[in-house]
Short mmCIF file of C-alpha atoms in Angstrom, two decimals:
data_model
loop_
_atom_site.label_atom_id
_atom_site.label_comp_id
_atom_site.label_asym_id
_atom_site.label_seq_id
_atom_site.Cartn_x
_atom_site.Cartn_y
_atom_site.Cartn_z
CA MET A 1 19.63 15.24 -2.52
CA PRO A 2 19.30 15.84 -6.27
CA GLU A 3 16.79 18.49 -7.41
CA VAL A 4 14.40 16.91 -9.67
CA SER A 5 11.98 18.77 -11.78
CA THR A 6 8.41 18.10 -11.68
CA ASP A 7 7.15 20.21 -14.39
CA GLY A 8 4.50 18.61 -16.11
CA LEU A 9 3.20 16.00 -13.02
CA ASP A 10 -0.24 16.56 -11.45
CA GLU A 11 -0.50 19.93 -9.33
CA GLN A 12 -2.31 17.74 -6.44
CA GLN A 13 0.11 15.22 -6.33
CA VAL A 14 3.24 17.87 -6.38
CA GLN A 15 1.75 18.93 -3.32
CA LEU A 16 2.19 15.62 -1.71
CA LEU A 17 5.26 15.36 -2.45
CA ALA A 18 6.39 17.25 0.53
CA GLU A 19 4.77 14.99 3.05
CA ARG A 20 7.69 13.50 5.39
CA CYS A 21 7.91 9.61 5.28
CA ILE A 22 9.12 7.43 8.14
CA LEU A 23 12.90 6.84 7.34
CA ILE A 24 13.87 3.19 8.55
CA ASP A 25 16.81 1.08 8.44
CA ASP A 26 16.76 -2.70 7.23
CA ASN A 27 15.33 -3.95 10.63
CA ASP A 28 12.42 -1.52 9.93
CA ARG A 29 13.78 0.85 12.76
CA ALA A 30 12.79 4.40 12.37
CA VAL A 31 16.25 6.42 11.71
CA GLY A 32 14.95 9.74 10.52
CA ALA A 33 12.59 11.41 8.17
CA ASP A 34 12.39 12.60 4.52
CA THR A 35 10.35 13.94 1.95
CA LYS A 36 8.01 11.53 -0.25
CA LYS A 37 10.22 12.94 -3.05
CA ASN A 38 13.17 12.27 -1.66
CA CYS A 39 12.16 8.60 -0.56
CA HIS A 40 10.79 8.00 -4.37
CA LEU A 41 13.87 9.19 -6.39
CA ASN A 42 15.35 6.28 -7.54
CA GLU A 43 18.76 8.25 -7.61
CA ASN A 44 18.36 8.00 -3.57
CA ILE A 45 16.85 4.33 -3.43
CA ASP A 46 19.71 3.00 -5.45
CA LYS A 47 22.27 4.67 -2.07
CA GLY A 48 19.81 2.53 -0.22
CA LEU A 49 17.06 5.11 1.25
CA LEU A 50 14.07 3.12 2.74
CA HIS A 51 11.03 4.11 3.97
CA ARG A 52 7.88 2.77 6.03
CA ALA A 53 4.91 2.14 3.96
CA PHE A 54 1.54 -0.01 4.16
CA SER A 55 -0.82 -1.85 2.01
CA VAL A 56 -4.44 -2.17 2.86
CA PHE A 57 -6.66 -5.17 1.92
CA LEU A 58 -10.31 -4.94 2.39
CA PHE A 59 -12.63 -7.45 2.01
CA ASN A 60 -16.87 -7.04 1.96
CA THR A 61 -19.11 -9.74 3.96
CA GLU A 62 -18.89 -11.59 1.01
CA ASN A 63 -14.85 -12.43 0.80
CA LYS A 64 -14.80 -10.10 -2.35
CA LEU A 65 -11.38 -8.16 -2.42
CA LEU A 66 -11.97 -4.30 -2.92
CA LEU A 67 -8.92 -3.43 -6.13
CA GLN A 68 -8.71 -0.27 -7.16
CA GLN A 69 -6.53 1.20 -10.26
CA ARG A 70 -4.66 3.93 -9.48
CA SER A 71 -5.28 7.08 -11.14
CA HIS A 72 -2.89 8.71 -14.21
CA ALA A 73 -2.14 11.78 -12.26
CA LYS A 74 -0.34 9.37 -9.88
CA ILE A 75 3.42 9.92 -9.91
CA THR A 76 4.87 6.53 -9.41
CA PHE A 77 3.00 3.46 -11.09
CA PRO A 78 0.25 5.38 -12.58
CA ASP A 79 -3.14 3.17 -13.91
CA CYS A 80 -1.93 0.17 -12.17
CA PHE A 81 -4.24 -2.12 -10.52
CA THR A 82 -3.61 -2.94 -7.30
CA ASN A 83 -4.78 -3.64 -3.77
CA THR A 84 -7.28 -1.34 -1.79
CA CYS A 85 -5.21 1.22 -0.67
CA CYS A 86 -1.03 1.72 -0.45
CA SER A 87 0.84 4.88 1.07
CA HIS A 88 2.65 5.70 4.12
CA PRO A 89 2.80 6.46 7.23
CA LEU A 90 4.22 10.10 8.22
CA SER A 91 6.82 10.98 10.52
CA HIS A 92 4.39 12.95 13.25
CA PRO A 93 3.53 11.50 16.59
CA LEU A 94 0.48 9.52 16.30
CA GLU A 95 1.58 7.59 12.91
CA LEU A 96 5.13 7.18 14.49
CA GLU A 97 3.71 5.34 17.48
CA GLU A 98 4.75 1.47 16.97
CA ASN A 99 3.29 -0.54 19.65
CA ASP A 100 0.97 -3.20 17.68
CA ALA A 101 1.96 -1.16 14.54
CA ILE A 102 -1.08 1.47 15.91
CA GLY A 103 0.94 4.22 13.91
CA VAL A 104 0.97 2.48 10.53
CA ARG A 105 -2.89 1.52 11.41
CA ARG A 106 -3.99 5.21 12.21
CA ALA A 107 -2.41 6.06 8.57
CA ALA A 108 -4.15 3.25 7.13
CA GLN A 109 -7.35 4.93 8.29
CA ARG A 110 -6.47 8.38 7.10
CA ARG A 111 -5.82 7.10 3.74
CA LEU A 112 -8.58 5.14 3.42
CA LYS A 113 -10.42 8.49 3.81
CA ALA A 114 -8.43 10.31 1.51
CA GLU A 115 -8.29 7.62 -1.73
CA LEU A 116 -11.39 5.84 -1.22
CA GLY A 117 -13.77 8.47 0.76
CA ILE A 118 -14.31 5.62 3.49
CA PRO A 119 -15.73 7.71 6.42
CA LEU A 120 -12.94 7.53 9.26
CA GLU A 121 -15.51 6.08 11.60
CA GLN A 122 -16.74 2.98 9.45
CA VAL A 123 -13.13 1.67 9.68
CA THR A 124 -10.97 2.53 12.91
CA PRO A 125 -7.90 1.79 13.61
CA GLU A 126 -8.57 -1.18 15.93
CA GLU A 127 -10.70 -2.88 13.07
CA ILE A 128 -7.45 -3.15 11.09
CA SER A 129 -5.28 -6.13 11.44
CA TYR A 130 -1.77 -6.02 10.98
CA LEU A 131 -0.35 -9.70 9.82
CA THR A 132 3.27 -9.18 8.74
CA ARG A 133 6.03 -7.19 6.75
CA ILE A 134 7.68 -7.08 3.26
CA HIS A 135 10.76 -5.59 1.95
CA TYR A 136 10.77 -4.46 -1.91
CA LYS A 137 12.23 -2.47 -3.82
CA ALA A 138 10.78 -1.22 -7.68
CA LYS A 139 11.50 1.55 -10.40
CA SER A 140 8.41 2.89 -11.91
CA ASP A 141 10.21 4.62 -14.51
CA GLY A 142 13.58 6.28 -15.00
CA ILE A 143 13.24 8.50 -12.11
CA TRP A 144 10.89 7.60 -9.59
CA GLY A 145 10.33 4.21 -7.97
CA GLU A 146 9.42 2.33 -4.43
CA HIS A 147 11.63 0.85 -1.59
CA GLU A 148 9.74 0.33 1.71
CA ILE A 149 8.83 -2.11 4.16
CA ASP A 150 5.40 -2.63 3.51
CA TYR A 151 2.70 -3.21 6.35
CA ILE A 152 0.08 -5.99 5.42
CA LEU A 153 -2.78 -4.92 6.83
CA PHE A 154 -6.31 -6.52 6.18
CA VAL A 155 -9.99 -5.32 7.21
CA GLN A 156 -13.49 -7.31 6.65
CA LYS A 157 -16.25 -4.77 6.51
CA ASP A 158 -18.83 -3.44 4.56
CA VAL A 159 -18.24 0.53 3.70
CA THR A 160 -19.11 3.33 2.08
CA LEU A 161 -17.41 4.48 -1.37
CA ASN A 162 -16.57 8.10 -2.15
CA PRO A 163 -13.34 7.60 -4.68
CA ASP A 164 -11.38 10.68 -5.06
CA PRO A 165 -10.42 10.71 -8.88
CA ASN A 166 -7.13 11.99 -8.84
CA GLU A 167 -6.03 9.00 -6.67
CA ILE A 168 -8.22 6.32 -8.12
CA GLN A 169 -9.81 6.03 -11.85
CA SER A 170 -11.84 2.89 -11.02
CA TYR A 171 -12.48 0.27 -8.28
CA CYS A 172 -14.13 -3.10 -8.15
CA TYR A 173 -15.11 -5.90 -5.69
CA VAL A 174 -13.19 -9.38 -7.00
CA THR A 175 -13.62 -13.38 -6.22
CA GLN A 176 -10.56 -14.85 -6.31
CA LYS A 177 -11.57 -16.25 -9.73
CA GLU A 178 -11.95 -13.08 -10.80
CA LEU A 179 -8.29 -11.79 -9.46
CA LYS A 180 -6.68 -14.49 -11.00
CA GLN A 181 -7.75 -13.43 -14.50
CA LEU A 182 -6.70 -10.30 -13.62
CA LEU A 183 -3.41 -11.69 -12.65
CA ASP A 184 -3.03 -13.68 -15.78
CA LYS A 185 -3.96 -10.26 -18.07
CA ALA A 186 -1.39 -8.73 -16.33
CA SER A 187 1.30 -11.49 -16.76
CA LYS A 188 0.11 -11.12 -20.94
CA ASP A 189 0.85 -7.08 -20.63
CA GLU A 190 -2.87 -6.35 -21.14
CA ILE A 191 -3.23 -4.83 -17.66
CA LYS A 192 -0.78 -3.23 -15.46
CA ILE A 193 -0.46 -4.19 -11.84
CA THR A 194 1.84 -2.37 -9.44
CA PRO A 195 4.94 -4.69 -8.37
CA TRP A 196 3.94 -5.04 -4.37
CA PHE A 197 0.80 -6.41 -5.50
CA LYS A 198 2.27 -8.93 -7.88
CA LEU A 199 4.50 -9.95 -5.35
CA ILE A 200 1.67 -10.38 -2.13
CA ALA A 201 -0.77 -11.99 -4.81
CA GLU A 202 1.97 -14.56 -6.61
CA THR A 203 3.13 -15.21 -2.11
CA PHE A 204 0.91 -15.01 0.30
CA LEU A 205 -2.68 -13.55 -0.29
CA PHE A 206 -4.67 -16.76 -1.30
CA LYS A 207 -4.01 -18.83 1.27
CA TRP A 208 -4.58 -15.92 3.66
CA TRP A 209 -8.18 -15.05 1.68
CA ASP A 210 -9.07 -18.83 2.07
CA ASN A 211 -8.80 -18.00 5.83
CA LEU A 212 -10.51 -14.38 6.32
CA ASP A 213 -11.80 -15.80 9.71
CA ASN A 214 -8.41 -17.51 11.18
CA LEU A 215 -6.13 -14.87 10.15
CA ASN A 216 -4.36 -15.21 13.55
CA LYS A 217 -2.46 -18.23 12.29
CA PHE A 218 -0.97 -15.97 9.78
CA VAL A 219 0.54 -12.92 12.17
CA ASP A 220 4.18 -12.52 11.80
CA HIS A 221 5.30 -9.28 13.75
CA GLU A 222 9.14 -10.85 14.07
CA ARG A 223 9.98 -11.23 10.66
CA ILE A 224 10.02 -8.82 7.42
CA HIS A 225 10.08 -11.17 4.11
CA ARG A 226 12.92 -9.95 1.63
CA MET A 227 11.23 -9.73 -1.61
#
């Protein structure tokens, strides 16, 4: 694996680079593990390194979607607006367990607490709905990027928020109209959004949002949407 200097990067974020992500093949079969650092280097991504991830979309009881703006300290896609929470299950037994994506849903609960300060008891894995998966690749800059099969997870609940400023610089609940305005701003380069959020918003999000009371018809655990 190439050696890349982390000098000048945020110390807390650099510590997280030692976490071990789950390596997978193109069909989302676990094939090993590697550090978050190695999984996010473009040099390795270009060689085909692929890892498992998730994206949480949390709605309150008014059907508004919680967005976050990633902190300036983030190593990939700093300052970008994105969905509620985006991260990775780690390579340990509780988060490797694949039955009904329970390991991924446990990881989502963990990261909702770490990033947004949502108490663990407020969003349990059982309250997180797994819809489908997308496979995408995107470069953040000349060194860092993403290559993931991303589990799409939905939650609808009113929660308590206490965000970690090292992870999140701002957050807001938006209506569909407000999100479309934000996406329009992003198309004009007035703000930045993450590439996975852009793909999901342009392809699936609004039809899912229109059917929060009947998401079961959109559950597709067999297919991986290649994007």
